[in-house]
Coordinates of C-alpha atoms and ligand atoms in Angstrom, one line a residue:
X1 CA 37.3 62.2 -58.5
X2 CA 37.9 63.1 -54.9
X3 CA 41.4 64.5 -54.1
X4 CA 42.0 62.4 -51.1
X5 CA 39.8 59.6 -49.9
X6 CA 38.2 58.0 -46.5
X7 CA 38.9 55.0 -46.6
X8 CA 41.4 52.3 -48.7
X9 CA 40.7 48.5 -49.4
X10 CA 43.2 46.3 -50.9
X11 CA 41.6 43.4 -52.7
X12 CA 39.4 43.5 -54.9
X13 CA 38.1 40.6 -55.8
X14 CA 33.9 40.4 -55.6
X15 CA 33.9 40.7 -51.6
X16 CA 36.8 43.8 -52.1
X17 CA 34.4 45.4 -54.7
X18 CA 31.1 44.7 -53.0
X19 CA 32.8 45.8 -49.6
X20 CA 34.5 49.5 -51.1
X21 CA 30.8 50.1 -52.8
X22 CA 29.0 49.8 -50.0
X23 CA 31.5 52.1 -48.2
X24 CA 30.8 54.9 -51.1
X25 CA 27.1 54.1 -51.0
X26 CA 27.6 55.4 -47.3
X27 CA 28.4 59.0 -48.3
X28 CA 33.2 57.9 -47.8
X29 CA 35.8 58.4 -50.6
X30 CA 36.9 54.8 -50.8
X31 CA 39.8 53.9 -52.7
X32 CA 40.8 50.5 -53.9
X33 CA 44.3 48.9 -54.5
X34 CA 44.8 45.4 -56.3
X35 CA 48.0 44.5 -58.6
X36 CA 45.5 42.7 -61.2
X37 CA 44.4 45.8 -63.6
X38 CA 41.6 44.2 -64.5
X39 CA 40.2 44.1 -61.1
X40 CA 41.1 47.5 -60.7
X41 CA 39.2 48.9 -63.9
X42 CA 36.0 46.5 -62.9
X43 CA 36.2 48.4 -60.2
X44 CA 36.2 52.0 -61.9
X45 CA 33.9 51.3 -63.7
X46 CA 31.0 49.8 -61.6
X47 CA 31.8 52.8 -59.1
X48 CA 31.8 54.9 -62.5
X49 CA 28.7 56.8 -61.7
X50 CA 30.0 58.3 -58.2
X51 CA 33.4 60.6 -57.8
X52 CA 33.4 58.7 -54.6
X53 CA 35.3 55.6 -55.5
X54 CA 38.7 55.4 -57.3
X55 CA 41.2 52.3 -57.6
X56 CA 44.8 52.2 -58.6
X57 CA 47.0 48.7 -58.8
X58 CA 50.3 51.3 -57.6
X59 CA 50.9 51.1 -53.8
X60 CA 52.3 54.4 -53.2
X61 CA 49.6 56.1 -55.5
X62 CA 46.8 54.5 -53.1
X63 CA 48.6 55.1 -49.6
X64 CA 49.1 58.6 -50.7
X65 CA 45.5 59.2 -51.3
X66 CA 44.5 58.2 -48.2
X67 CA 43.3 60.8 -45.2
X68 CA 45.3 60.2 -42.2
X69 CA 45.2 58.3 -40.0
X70 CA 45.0 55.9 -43.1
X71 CA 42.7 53.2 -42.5
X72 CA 43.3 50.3 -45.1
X73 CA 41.3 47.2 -45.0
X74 CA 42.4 44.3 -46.4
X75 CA 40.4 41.8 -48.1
X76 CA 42.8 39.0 -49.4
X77 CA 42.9 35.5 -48.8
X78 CA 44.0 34.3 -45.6
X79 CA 47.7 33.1 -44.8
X80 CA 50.8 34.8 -46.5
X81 CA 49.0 36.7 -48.9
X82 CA 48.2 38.6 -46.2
X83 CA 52.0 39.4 -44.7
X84 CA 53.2 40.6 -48.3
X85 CA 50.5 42.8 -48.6
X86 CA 51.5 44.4 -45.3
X87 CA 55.1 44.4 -46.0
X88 CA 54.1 46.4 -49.1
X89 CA 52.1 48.7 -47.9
X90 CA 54.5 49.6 -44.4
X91 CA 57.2 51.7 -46.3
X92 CA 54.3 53.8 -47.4
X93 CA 52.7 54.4 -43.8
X94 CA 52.9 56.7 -40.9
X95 CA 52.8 56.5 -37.6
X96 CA 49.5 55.8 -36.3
X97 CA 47.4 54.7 -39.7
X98 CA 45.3 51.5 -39.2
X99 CA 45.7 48.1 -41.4
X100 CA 42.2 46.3 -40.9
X101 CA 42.7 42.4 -42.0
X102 CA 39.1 41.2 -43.3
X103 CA 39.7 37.7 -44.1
X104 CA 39.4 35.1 -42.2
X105 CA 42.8 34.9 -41.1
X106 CA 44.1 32.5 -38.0
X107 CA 44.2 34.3 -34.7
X108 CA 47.6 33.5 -33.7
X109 CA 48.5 35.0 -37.0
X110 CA 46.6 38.2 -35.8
X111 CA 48.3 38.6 -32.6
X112 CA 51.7 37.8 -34.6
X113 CA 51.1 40.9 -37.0
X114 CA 49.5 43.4 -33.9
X115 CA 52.8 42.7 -32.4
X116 CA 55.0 43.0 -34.9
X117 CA 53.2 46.5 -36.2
X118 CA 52.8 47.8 -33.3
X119 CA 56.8 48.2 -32.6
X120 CA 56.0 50.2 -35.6
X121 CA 53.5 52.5 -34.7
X122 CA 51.1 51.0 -36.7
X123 CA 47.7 49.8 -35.4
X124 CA 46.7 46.4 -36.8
X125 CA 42.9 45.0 -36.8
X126 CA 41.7 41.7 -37.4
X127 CA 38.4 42.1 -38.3
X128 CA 36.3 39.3 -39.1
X129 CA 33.5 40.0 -41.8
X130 CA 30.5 37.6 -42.6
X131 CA 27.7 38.0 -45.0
X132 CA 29.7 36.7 -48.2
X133 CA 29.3 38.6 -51.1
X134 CA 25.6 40.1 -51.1
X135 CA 26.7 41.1 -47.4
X136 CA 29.5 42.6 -48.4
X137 CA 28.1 45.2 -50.6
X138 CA 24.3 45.5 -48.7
X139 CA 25.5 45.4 -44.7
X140 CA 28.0 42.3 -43.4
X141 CA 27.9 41.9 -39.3
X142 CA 31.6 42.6 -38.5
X143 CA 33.7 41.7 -35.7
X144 CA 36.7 44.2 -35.0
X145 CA 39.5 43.4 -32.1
X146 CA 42.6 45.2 -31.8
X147 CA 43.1 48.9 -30.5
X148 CA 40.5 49.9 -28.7
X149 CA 41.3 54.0 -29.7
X150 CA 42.1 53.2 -32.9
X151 CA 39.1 51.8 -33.0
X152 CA 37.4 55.3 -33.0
X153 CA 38.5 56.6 -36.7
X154 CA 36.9 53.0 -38.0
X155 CA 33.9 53.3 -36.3
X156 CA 31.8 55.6 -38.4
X157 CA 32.6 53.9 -41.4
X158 CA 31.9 50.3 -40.1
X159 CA 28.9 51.1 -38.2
X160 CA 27.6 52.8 -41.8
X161 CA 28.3 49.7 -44.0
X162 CA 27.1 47.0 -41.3
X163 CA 23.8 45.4 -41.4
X164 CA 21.5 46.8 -39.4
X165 CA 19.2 45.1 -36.7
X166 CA 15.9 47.7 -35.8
X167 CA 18.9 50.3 -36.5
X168 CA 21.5 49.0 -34.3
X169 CA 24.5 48.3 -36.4
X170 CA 25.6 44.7 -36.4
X171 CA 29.4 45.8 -35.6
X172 CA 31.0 46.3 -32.6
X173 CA 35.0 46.4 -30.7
X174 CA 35.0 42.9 -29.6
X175 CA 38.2 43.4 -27.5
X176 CA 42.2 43.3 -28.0
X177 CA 44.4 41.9 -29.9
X178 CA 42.7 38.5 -32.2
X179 CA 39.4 39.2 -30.5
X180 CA 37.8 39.9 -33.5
X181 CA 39.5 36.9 -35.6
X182 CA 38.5 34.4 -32.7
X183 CA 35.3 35.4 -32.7
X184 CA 34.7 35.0 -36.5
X185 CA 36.3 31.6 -36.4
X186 CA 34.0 30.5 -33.9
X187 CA 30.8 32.0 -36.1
X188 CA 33.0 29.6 -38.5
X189 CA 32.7 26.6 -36.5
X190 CA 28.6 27.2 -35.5
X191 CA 28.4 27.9 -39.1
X192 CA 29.4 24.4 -39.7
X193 CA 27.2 22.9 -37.0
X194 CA 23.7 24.5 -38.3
X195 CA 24.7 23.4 -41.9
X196 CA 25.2 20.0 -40.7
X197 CA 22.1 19.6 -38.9
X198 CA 20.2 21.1 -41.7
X199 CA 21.3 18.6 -44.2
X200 CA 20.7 15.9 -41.5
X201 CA 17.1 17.0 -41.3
X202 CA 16.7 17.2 -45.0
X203 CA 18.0 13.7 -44.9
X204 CA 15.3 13.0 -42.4
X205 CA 12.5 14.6 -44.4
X206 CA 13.5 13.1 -47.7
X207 CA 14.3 9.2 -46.7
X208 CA 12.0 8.9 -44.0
X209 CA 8.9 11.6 -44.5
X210 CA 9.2 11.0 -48.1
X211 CA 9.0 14.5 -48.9
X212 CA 9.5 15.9 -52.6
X213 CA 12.0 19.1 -53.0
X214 CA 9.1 21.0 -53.5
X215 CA 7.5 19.8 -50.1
X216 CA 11.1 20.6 -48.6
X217 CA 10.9 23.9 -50.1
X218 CA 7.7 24.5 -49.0
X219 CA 8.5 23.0 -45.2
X220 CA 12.0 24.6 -44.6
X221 CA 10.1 28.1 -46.1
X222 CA 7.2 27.5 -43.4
X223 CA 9.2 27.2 -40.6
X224 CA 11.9 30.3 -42.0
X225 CA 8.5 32.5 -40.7
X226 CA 8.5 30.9 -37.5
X227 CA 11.6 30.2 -34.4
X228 CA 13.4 28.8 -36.6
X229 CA 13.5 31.8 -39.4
X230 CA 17.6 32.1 -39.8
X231 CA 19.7 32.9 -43.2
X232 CA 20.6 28.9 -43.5
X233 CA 17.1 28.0 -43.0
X234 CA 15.7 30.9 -45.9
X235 CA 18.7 29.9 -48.3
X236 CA 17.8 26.0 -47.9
X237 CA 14.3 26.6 -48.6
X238 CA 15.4 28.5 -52.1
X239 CA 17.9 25.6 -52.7
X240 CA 14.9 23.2 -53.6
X241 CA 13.5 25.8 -55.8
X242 CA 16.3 25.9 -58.2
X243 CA 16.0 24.2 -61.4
X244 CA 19.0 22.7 -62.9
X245 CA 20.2 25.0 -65.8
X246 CA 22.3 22.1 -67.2
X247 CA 19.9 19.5 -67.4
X248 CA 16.4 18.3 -66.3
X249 CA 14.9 18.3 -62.8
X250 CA 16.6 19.9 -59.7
X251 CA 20.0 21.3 -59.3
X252 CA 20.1 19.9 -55.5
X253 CA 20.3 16.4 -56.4
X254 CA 22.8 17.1 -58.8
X255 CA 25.8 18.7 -57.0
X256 CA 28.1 16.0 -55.8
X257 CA 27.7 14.7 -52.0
X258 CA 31.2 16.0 -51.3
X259 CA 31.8 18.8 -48.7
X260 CA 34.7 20.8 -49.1
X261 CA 36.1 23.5 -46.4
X262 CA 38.4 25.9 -45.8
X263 CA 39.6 25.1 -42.3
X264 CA 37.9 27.9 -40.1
X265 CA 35.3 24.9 -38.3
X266 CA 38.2 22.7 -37.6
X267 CA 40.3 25.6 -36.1
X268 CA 37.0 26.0 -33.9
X269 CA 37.5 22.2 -33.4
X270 CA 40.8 22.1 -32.8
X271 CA 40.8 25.5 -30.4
X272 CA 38.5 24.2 -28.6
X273 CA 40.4 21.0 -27.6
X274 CA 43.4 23.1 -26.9
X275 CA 41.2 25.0 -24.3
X276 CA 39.1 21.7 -23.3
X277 CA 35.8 22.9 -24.0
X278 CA 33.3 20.2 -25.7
X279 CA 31.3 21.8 -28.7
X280 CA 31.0 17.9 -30.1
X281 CA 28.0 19.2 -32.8
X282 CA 31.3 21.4 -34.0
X283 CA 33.3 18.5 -33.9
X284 CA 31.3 16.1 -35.9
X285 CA 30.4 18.8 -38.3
X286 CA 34.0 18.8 -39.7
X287 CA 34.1 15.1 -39.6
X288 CA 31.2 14.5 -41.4
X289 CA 32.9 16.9 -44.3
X290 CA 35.4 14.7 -43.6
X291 CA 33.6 11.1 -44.5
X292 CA 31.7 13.2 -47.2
X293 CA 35.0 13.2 -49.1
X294 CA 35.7 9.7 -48.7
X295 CA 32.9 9.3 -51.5
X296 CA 34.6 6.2 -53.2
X297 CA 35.3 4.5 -50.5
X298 CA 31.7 5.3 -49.3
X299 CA 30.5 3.7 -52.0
X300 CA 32.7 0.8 -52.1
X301 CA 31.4 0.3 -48.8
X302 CA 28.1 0.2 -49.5
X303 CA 27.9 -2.3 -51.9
X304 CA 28.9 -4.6 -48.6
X305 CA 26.7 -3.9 -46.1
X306 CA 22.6 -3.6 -45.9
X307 CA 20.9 -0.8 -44.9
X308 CA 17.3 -1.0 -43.1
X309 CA 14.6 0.3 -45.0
X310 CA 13.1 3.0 -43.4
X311 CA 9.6 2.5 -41.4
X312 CA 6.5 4.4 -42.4
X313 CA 5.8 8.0 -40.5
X314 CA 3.1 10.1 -39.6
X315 CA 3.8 12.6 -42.4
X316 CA 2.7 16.1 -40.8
X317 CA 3.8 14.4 -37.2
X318 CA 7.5 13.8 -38.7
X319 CA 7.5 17.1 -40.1
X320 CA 6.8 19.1 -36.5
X321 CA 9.1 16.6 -35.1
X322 CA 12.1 17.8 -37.7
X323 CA 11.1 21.3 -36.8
X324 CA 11.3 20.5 -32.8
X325 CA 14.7 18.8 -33.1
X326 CA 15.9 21.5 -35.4
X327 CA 15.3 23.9 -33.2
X328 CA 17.0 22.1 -30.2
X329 CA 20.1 20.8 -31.9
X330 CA 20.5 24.7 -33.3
X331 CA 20.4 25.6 -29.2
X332 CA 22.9 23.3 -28.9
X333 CA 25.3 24.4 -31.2
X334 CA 24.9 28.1 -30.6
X335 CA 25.3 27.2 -26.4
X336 CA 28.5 25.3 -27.7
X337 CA 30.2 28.0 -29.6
X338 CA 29.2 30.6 -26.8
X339 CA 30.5 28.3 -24.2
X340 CA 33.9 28.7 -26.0
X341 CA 33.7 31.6 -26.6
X342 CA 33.5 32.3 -22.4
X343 CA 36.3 30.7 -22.0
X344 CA 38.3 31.7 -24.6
X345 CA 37.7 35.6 -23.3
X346 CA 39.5 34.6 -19.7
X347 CA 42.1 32.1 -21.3
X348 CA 43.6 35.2 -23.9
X349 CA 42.2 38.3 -22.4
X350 CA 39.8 39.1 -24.6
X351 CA 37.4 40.7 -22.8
X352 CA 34.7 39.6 -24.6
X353 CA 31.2 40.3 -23.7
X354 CA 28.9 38.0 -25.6
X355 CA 26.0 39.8 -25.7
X356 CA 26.9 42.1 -28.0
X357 CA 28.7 39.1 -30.1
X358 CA 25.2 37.9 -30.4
X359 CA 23.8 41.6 -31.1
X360 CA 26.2 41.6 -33.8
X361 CA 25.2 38.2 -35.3
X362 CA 21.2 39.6 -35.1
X363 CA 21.8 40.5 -39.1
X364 CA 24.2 40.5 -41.8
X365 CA 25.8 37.2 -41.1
X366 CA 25.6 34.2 -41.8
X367 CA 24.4 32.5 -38.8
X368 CA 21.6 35.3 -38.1
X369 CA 18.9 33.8 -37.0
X370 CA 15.7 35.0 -34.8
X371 CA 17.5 32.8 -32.3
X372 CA 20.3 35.4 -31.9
X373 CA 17.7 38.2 -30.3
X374 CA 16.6 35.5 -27.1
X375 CA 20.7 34.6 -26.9
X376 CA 21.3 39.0 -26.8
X377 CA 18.7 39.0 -24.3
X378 CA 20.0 35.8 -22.2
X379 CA 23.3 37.4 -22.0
X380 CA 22.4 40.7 -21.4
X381 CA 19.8 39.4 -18.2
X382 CA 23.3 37.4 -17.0
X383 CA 26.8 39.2 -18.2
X384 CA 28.5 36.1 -17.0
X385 CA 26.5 33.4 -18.1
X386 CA 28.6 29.9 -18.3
X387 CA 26.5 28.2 -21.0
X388 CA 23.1 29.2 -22.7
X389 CA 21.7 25.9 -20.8
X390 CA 21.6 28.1 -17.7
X391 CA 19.7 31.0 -19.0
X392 CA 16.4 30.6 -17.7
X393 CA 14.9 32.0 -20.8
X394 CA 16.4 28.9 -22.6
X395 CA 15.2 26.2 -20.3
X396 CA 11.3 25.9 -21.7
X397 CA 12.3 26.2 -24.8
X398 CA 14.9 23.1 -24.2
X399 CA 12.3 21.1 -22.7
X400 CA 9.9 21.6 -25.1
X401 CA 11.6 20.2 -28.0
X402 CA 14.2 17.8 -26.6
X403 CA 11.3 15.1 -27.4
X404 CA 11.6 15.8 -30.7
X405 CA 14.9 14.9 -30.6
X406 CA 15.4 12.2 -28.4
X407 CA 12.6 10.6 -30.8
X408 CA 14.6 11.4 -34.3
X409 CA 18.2 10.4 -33.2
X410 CA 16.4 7.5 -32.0
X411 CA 14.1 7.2 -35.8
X412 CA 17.7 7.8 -37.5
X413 CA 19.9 5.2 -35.1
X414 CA 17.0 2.4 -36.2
X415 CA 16.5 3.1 -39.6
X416 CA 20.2 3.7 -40.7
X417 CA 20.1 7.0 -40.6
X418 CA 23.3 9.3 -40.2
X419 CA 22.3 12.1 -37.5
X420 CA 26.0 12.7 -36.2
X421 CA 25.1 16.6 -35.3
X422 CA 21.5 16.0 -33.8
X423 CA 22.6 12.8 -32.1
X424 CA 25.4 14.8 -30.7
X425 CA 23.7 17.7 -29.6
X426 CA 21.1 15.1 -27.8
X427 CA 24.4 13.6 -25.7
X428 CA 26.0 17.2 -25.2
X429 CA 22.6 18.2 -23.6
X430 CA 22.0 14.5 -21.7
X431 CA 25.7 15.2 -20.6
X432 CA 25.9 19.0 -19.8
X433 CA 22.6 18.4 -17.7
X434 CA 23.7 15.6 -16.0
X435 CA 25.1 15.8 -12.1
X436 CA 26.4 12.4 -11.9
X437 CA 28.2 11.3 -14.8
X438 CA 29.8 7.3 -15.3
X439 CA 33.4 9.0 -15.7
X440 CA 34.0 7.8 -11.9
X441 CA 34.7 4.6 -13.4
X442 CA 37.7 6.4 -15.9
X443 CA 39.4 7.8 -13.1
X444 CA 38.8 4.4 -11.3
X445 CA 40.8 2.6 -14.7
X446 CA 43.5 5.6 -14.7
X447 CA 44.3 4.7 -11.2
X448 CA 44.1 1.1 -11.5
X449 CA 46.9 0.7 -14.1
X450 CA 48.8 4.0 -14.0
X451 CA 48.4 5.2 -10.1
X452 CA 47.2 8.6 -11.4
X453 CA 44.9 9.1 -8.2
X454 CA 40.9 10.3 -8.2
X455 CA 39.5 12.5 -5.7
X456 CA 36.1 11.4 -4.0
X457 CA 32.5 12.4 -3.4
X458 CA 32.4 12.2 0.6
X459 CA 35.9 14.3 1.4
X460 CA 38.3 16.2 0.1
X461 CA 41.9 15.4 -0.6
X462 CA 43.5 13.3 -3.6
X463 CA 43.6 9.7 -3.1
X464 CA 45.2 6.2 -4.6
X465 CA 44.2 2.5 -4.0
X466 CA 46.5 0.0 -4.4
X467 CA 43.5 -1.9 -6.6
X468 CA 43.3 -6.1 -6.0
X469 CA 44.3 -7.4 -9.1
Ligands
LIG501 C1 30.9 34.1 -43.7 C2 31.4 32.7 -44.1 C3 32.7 32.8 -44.9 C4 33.3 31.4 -45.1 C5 32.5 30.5 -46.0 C6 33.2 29.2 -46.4 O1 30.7 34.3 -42.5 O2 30.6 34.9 -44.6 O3 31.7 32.1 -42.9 O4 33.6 33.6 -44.2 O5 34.5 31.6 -45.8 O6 31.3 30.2 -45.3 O7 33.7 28.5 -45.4 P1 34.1 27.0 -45.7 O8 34.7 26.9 -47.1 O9 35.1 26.6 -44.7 O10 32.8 26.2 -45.7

């Protein structure tokens, strides 16, 4: 066992482990703190074969191991988990040593703790971390904010463990302060828009294309080699593979229709209201978790209405439709999340520049998608790009597939279809790329009954009509 080690990680549940292995693999001491022995000896154990990992469940034992300036990543659950560990640790620490929060903790929450350490000399990161577990121990993407000199001691160690994309690492300093937790929640929140959209599309494929789950397999692992090759894409094609190990047929249509969540889309949502910046495919994302959960009521409901049956499609022409619209509604969602992003950077001083956010979700995460490299490049040919809609780059590839999706919102819409994401995306794009939109007639209503003026298109100035009743 090594006398003094690089690097600390409190946690160690399977991310912690995965996370602290990966770090040895790396050529760091890594030492590992959790109060549950158990964890701790699963730990000594799997890192058994290498003096390079070590784990103890007594605070002082682990903070005194640790090289200085002590860099201590935590891996707990989100919320106040996260404080006790801290206040635990800080009567151990020095001046200077580094506390790196990997969860996916809420960015207010982040620049609560930088504050509140920083009176105490300590530097605090929030550092969000995607891959899940398999990441976690072969190369997450990870997005650090806080210090930006602290920054410096973690840097060798993070850029070793990241994923790598043609051997850039896929970890960068976002910025100050909750840069890196905002950033990860937004990941979060397009997270939640692709997944929606790809179950829409299945939905598609299997009601209205008739397709088997080994046809879906088959489609969804056809078009992973093509623009729209992504994680979610890969993982969904191996999802119709899987044989149920409880029963016959495939495990798919066994799991219940019910999606749960742990709040990281909606806090995208909700963010993104606060800063009044539409990313509706986000939106309806978390809502359609929403009705999923309503499943008895669902249910009830359907008994009491009819559904149309869906018409007959060109098989092969519904399929490269899907694959169009997929591919435009995943535009959508990334333009949405980037978009907020933009503005989040100004509104909280972030900083952030999104071309390397998207460098960094190349690999390891779970958003990476081929789709990510174009994105780097839009934002790197335009720093201070609004919205991906502008990039140049993105406009043929727009045009050539909103078709597809006008036609399938429209398929879904007739036939009964729920395409809350795609049909979304469709209006954020009809509305984003629209100069004239009918909201004249709002502000018309707003001063009609409440006097709360409109401004006009031939002069400047602010203006009120006593409206003829
Ligand atoms: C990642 C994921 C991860 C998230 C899960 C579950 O980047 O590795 O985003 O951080 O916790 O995807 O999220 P929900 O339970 O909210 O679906």
């Amino acid at each position: 066992m090594a006398d003094t080690y690089d690097f600390g990680l409190v946690g160690l549940g399977v991310m912690g482990r995965n996370f602290i292995l990966n770090v040895a693999d790396n050529g760091f001491t890594a030492f590992g703190n959790d109060l549950d022995e158990e964890k701790v000896n699963a730990l000594i154990q799997e890192g058994g074969n290498t003096d390079k990992v070590n784990a103890t469940s007594d605070v002082k034992t682990f903070v005194n191991a640790l090289t200085t300036p002590r860099k201590i990543m935590l891996l707990v659950p989100a919320g106040k988990i996260v404080d006790s560990v801290i206040e635990g640790l800080l009567p151990h620490l020095d001046q200077g040593d580094i506390i790196i929060d990997g969860g996916n903790s809420f960015f207010t929450d982040t620049d609560r703790r930088e504050a509140y350490l920083k009176e105490k000399g300590i530097n605090f990161f929030g550092a969000g971390v995607s891959g899940g577990a398999k990441g976690a121990r072969r190369g997450p993407s990870i997005m650090p904010g806080g210090s930006k000199e602290a920054y410096q001691h973690v840097k060798p160690i993070f850029e070793a463990v990241s994923a790598k994309y043609n051997g850039e690492p896929c970890v960068a300093y976002l910025g100050p302060k909750s840069a890196g937790n905002y950033v990860k929640m937004v990941h979060n929140g397009i997270e939640y828009g692709l997944m929606q959209l790809t179950s829409e599309i299945y939905d598609l494929l299997k009601k209205a294309g008739g397709l088997s789950n080994a046809e879906l397999h088959e489609t969804f692992a056809k078009w992973n080699q093509g623009r729209l090759q992504s994680f979610l894409v890969e993982i969904t094609s191996e999802i119709f593979e899987q044989k149920d190990d409880l029963g016959d047929g495939d495990l798919v249509d066994k799991i219940l229709d019910k999606a749960k969540q742990k709040g990281t889309g909606k806090w995208t949502s909700q963010n993104a209201m606060d800063l009044g910046i539409p990313v509706p495919t986000i939106d309806v994302a978390v809502s359609m978790r929403e009705i999923s959960a309503l499943k008895e009521e669902r249910t009830q409901a359907d008994a009491l209405y009819d559904r149309p049956t869906p018409s007959a499609v060109n098989k092969a022409d519904f399929i490269a439709k899907a694959e169009q619209a997929l591919y435009f509604a995943f535009i959508m969602t990334y333009a949405q999340g980037m978009h907020q992003l933009a503005d989040a950077s100004k509104e909280y001083g972030y900083e952030l520049e999104l071309g390397e956010i998207a460098k960094i979700w190349r690999a390891g995460c779970i958003i990476r998608a081929a789709l990510l490299a174009d994105i780097t490049n839009a934002y790197r040919a335009h720093e201070n790009l609004q919205n991906l809609l502008l990039a140049p780059t993105f406009v043929e590839k727009v045009k050539g597939t909103v078709g597809a999706a006008r036609e399938l919102t429209a398929y879904g819409a007739t036939n009964g279809i729920p395409l809350a994401g795609l049909s979304n995306a469709l209006t954020y794009f009809d509305a984003y790329t629209s100069s004239r939109l009918p909201l004249n007639l709002i502000q018309a209503q707003r001063d009609y009954f409440g006097s709360h003026t409109y401004e006009r298109v031939d002069r400047e100035g602010i203006f009120h009509t006593e409206w003829e009743e």
